PDB file of C-alpha atoms in Angstrom:
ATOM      1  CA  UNK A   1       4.752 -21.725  10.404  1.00  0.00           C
ATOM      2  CA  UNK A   2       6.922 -24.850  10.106  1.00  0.00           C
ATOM      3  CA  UNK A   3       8.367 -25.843   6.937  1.00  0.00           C
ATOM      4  CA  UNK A   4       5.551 -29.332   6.834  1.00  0.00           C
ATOM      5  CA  UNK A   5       2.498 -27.091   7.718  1.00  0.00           C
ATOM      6  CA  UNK A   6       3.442 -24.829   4.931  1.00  0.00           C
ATOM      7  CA  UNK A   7       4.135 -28.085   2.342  1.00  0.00           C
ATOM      8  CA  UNK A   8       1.149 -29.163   3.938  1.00  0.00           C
ATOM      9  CA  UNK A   9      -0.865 -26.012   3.099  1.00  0.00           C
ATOM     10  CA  UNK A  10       0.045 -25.552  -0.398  1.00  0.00           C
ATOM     11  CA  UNK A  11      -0.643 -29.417  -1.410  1.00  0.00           C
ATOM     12  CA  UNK A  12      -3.951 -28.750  -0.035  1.00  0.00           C
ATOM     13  CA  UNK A  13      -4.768 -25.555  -1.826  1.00  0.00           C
ATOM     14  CA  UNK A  14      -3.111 -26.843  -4.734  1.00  0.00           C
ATOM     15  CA  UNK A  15      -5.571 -30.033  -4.807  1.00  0.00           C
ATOM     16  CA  UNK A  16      -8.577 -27.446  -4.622  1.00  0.00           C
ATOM     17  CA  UNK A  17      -7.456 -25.138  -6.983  1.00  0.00           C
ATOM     18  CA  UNK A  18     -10.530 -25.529  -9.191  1.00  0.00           C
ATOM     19  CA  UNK A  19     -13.063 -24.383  -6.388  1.00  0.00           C
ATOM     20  CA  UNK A  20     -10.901 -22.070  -4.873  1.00  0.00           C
ATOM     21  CA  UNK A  21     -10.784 -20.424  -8.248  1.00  0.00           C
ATOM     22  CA  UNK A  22     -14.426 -19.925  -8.807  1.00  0.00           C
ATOM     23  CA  UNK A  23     -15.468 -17.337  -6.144  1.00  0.00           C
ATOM     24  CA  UNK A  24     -13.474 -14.339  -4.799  1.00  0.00           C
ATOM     25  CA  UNK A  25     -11.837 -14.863  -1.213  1.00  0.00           C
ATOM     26  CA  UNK A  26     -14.404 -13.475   0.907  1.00  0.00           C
ATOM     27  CA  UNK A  27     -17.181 -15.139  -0.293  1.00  0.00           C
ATOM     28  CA  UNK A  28     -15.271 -18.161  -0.294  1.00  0.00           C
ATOM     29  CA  UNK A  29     -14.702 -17.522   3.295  1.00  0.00           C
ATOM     30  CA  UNK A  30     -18.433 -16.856   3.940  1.00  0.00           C
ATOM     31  CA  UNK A  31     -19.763 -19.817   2.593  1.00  0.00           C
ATOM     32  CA  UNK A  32     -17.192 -22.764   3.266  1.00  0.00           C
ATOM     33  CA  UNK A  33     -16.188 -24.479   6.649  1.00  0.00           C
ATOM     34  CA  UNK A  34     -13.618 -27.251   7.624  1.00  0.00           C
ATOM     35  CA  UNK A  35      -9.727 -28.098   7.098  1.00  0.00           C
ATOM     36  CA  UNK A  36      -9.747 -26.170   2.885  1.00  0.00           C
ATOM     37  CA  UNK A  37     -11.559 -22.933   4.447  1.00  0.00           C
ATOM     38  CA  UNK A  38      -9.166 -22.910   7.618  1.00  0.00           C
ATOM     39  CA  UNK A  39      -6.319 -23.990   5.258  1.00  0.00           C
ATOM     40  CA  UNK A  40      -7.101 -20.934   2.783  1.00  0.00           C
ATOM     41  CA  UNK A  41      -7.342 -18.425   5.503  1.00  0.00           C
ATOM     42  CA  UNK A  42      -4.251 -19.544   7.410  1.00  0.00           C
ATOM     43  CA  UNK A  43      -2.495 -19.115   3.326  1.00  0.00           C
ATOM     44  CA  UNK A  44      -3.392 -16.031   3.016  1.00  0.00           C
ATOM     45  CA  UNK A  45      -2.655 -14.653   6.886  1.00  0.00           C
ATOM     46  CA  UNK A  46       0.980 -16.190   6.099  1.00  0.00           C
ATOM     47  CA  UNK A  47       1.347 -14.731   2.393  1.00  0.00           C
ATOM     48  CA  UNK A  48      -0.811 -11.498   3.499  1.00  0.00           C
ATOM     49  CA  UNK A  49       2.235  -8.865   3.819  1.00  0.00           C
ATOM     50  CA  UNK A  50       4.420 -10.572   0.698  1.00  0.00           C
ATOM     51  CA  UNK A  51       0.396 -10.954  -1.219  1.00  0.00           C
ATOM     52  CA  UNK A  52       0.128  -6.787  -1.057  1.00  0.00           C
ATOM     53  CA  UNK A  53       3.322  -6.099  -2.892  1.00  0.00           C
ATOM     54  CA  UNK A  54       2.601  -9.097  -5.520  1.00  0.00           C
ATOM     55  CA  UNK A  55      -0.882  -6.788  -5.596  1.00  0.00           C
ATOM     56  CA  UNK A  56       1.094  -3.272  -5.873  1.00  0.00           C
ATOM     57  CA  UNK A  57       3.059  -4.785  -8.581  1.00  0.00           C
ATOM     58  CA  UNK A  58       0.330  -5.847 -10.745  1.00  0.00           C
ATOM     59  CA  UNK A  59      -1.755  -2.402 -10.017  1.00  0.00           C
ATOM     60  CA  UNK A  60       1.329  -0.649 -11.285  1.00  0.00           C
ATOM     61  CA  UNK A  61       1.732  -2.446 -14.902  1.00  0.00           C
ATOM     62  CA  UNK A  62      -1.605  -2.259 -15.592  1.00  0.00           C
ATOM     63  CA  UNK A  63      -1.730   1.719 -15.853  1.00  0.00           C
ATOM     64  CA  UNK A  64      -3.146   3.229 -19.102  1.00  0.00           C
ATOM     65  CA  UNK A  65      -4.023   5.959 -20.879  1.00  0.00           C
ATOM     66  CA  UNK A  66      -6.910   4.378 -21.842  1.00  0.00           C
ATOM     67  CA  UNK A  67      -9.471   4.363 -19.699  1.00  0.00           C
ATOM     68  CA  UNK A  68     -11.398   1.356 -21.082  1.00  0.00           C
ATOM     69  CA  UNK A  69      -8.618  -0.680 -21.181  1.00  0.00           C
ATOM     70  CA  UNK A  70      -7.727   0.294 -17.255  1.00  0.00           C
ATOM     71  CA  UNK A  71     -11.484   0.042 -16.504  1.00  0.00           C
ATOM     72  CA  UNK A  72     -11.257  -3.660 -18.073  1.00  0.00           C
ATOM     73  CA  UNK A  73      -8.173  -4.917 -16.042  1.00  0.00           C
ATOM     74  CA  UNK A  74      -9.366  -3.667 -12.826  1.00  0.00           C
ATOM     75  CA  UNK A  75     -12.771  -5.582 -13.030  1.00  0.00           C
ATOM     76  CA  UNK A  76     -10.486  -8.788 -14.210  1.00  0.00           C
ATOM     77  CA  UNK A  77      -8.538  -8.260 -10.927  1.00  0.00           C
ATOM     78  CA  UNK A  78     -11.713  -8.131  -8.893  1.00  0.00           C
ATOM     79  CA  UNK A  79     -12.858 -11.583 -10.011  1.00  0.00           C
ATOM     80  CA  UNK A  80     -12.495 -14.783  -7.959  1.00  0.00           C
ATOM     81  CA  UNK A  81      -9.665 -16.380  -8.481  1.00  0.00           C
ATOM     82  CA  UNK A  82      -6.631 -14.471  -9.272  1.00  0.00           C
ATOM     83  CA  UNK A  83      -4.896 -14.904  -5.948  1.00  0.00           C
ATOM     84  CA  UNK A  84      -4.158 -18.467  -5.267  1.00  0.00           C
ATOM     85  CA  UNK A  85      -1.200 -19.000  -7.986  1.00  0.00           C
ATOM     86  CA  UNK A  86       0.445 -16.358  -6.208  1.00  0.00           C
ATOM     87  CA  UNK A  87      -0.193 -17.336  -2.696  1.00  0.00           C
ATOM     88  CA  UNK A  88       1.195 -21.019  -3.420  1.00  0.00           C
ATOM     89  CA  UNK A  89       4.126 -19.570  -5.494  1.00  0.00           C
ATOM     90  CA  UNK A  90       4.884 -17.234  -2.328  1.00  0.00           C
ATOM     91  CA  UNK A  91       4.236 -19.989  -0.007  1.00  0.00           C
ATOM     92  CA  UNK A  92       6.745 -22.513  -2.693  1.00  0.00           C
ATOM     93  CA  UNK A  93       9.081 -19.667  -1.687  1.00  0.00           C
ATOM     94  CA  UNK A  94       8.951 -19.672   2.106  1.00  0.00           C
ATOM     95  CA  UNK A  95       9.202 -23.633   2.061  1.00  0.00           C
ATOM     96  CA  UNK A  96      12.268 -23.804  -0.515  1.00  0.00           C
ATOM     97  CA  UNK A  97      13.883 -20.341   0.421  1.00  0.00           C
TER      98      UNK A  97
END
């Protein structure tokens, strides 16, 4: 992906932020057609290897003891929404090296 496809990319998640952020990624991709659901897929095929360690990292400071508290932060993760600051910070990356 060239350096203006990926600037292009972000500006456009970026200026969507607000819907992307309501619904979790597949049903996002389910329900929505056009340039932002083409846009968020080809985000996430680009961030996809780099998006599994920012994933990995997160599972692995929230361990606890407590199994309410780990019960708690694993339904937060599941929630629409949590993915696109770190897709647009990993695709900020790739455009600014």
């Amino acid at each position: 992906m060239t350096r203006h496809q990926i600037a292009t990319l972000a500006c456009l998640l970026h200026e969507n932020k607000d819907l992307l952020s309501s619904m979790p990624f597949e049903q996002f991709n389910r329900q929505t057609t056009g340039p932002l659901s083409l846009a968020v897929k080809a985000a996430f095929d680009e961030t996809r290897k780099d998006l599994a360690t920012v994933e990995a990292r997160i599972q692995s400071r929230l361990g606890s003891d407590a199994i309410l508290l780990r019960d708690i932060s694993e339904y937060l993760l599941s929630l629409g929404g949590k993915r696109i600051r770190p897709v647009l910070t990993l695709l900020a990356a790739r455009l600014f090296g």
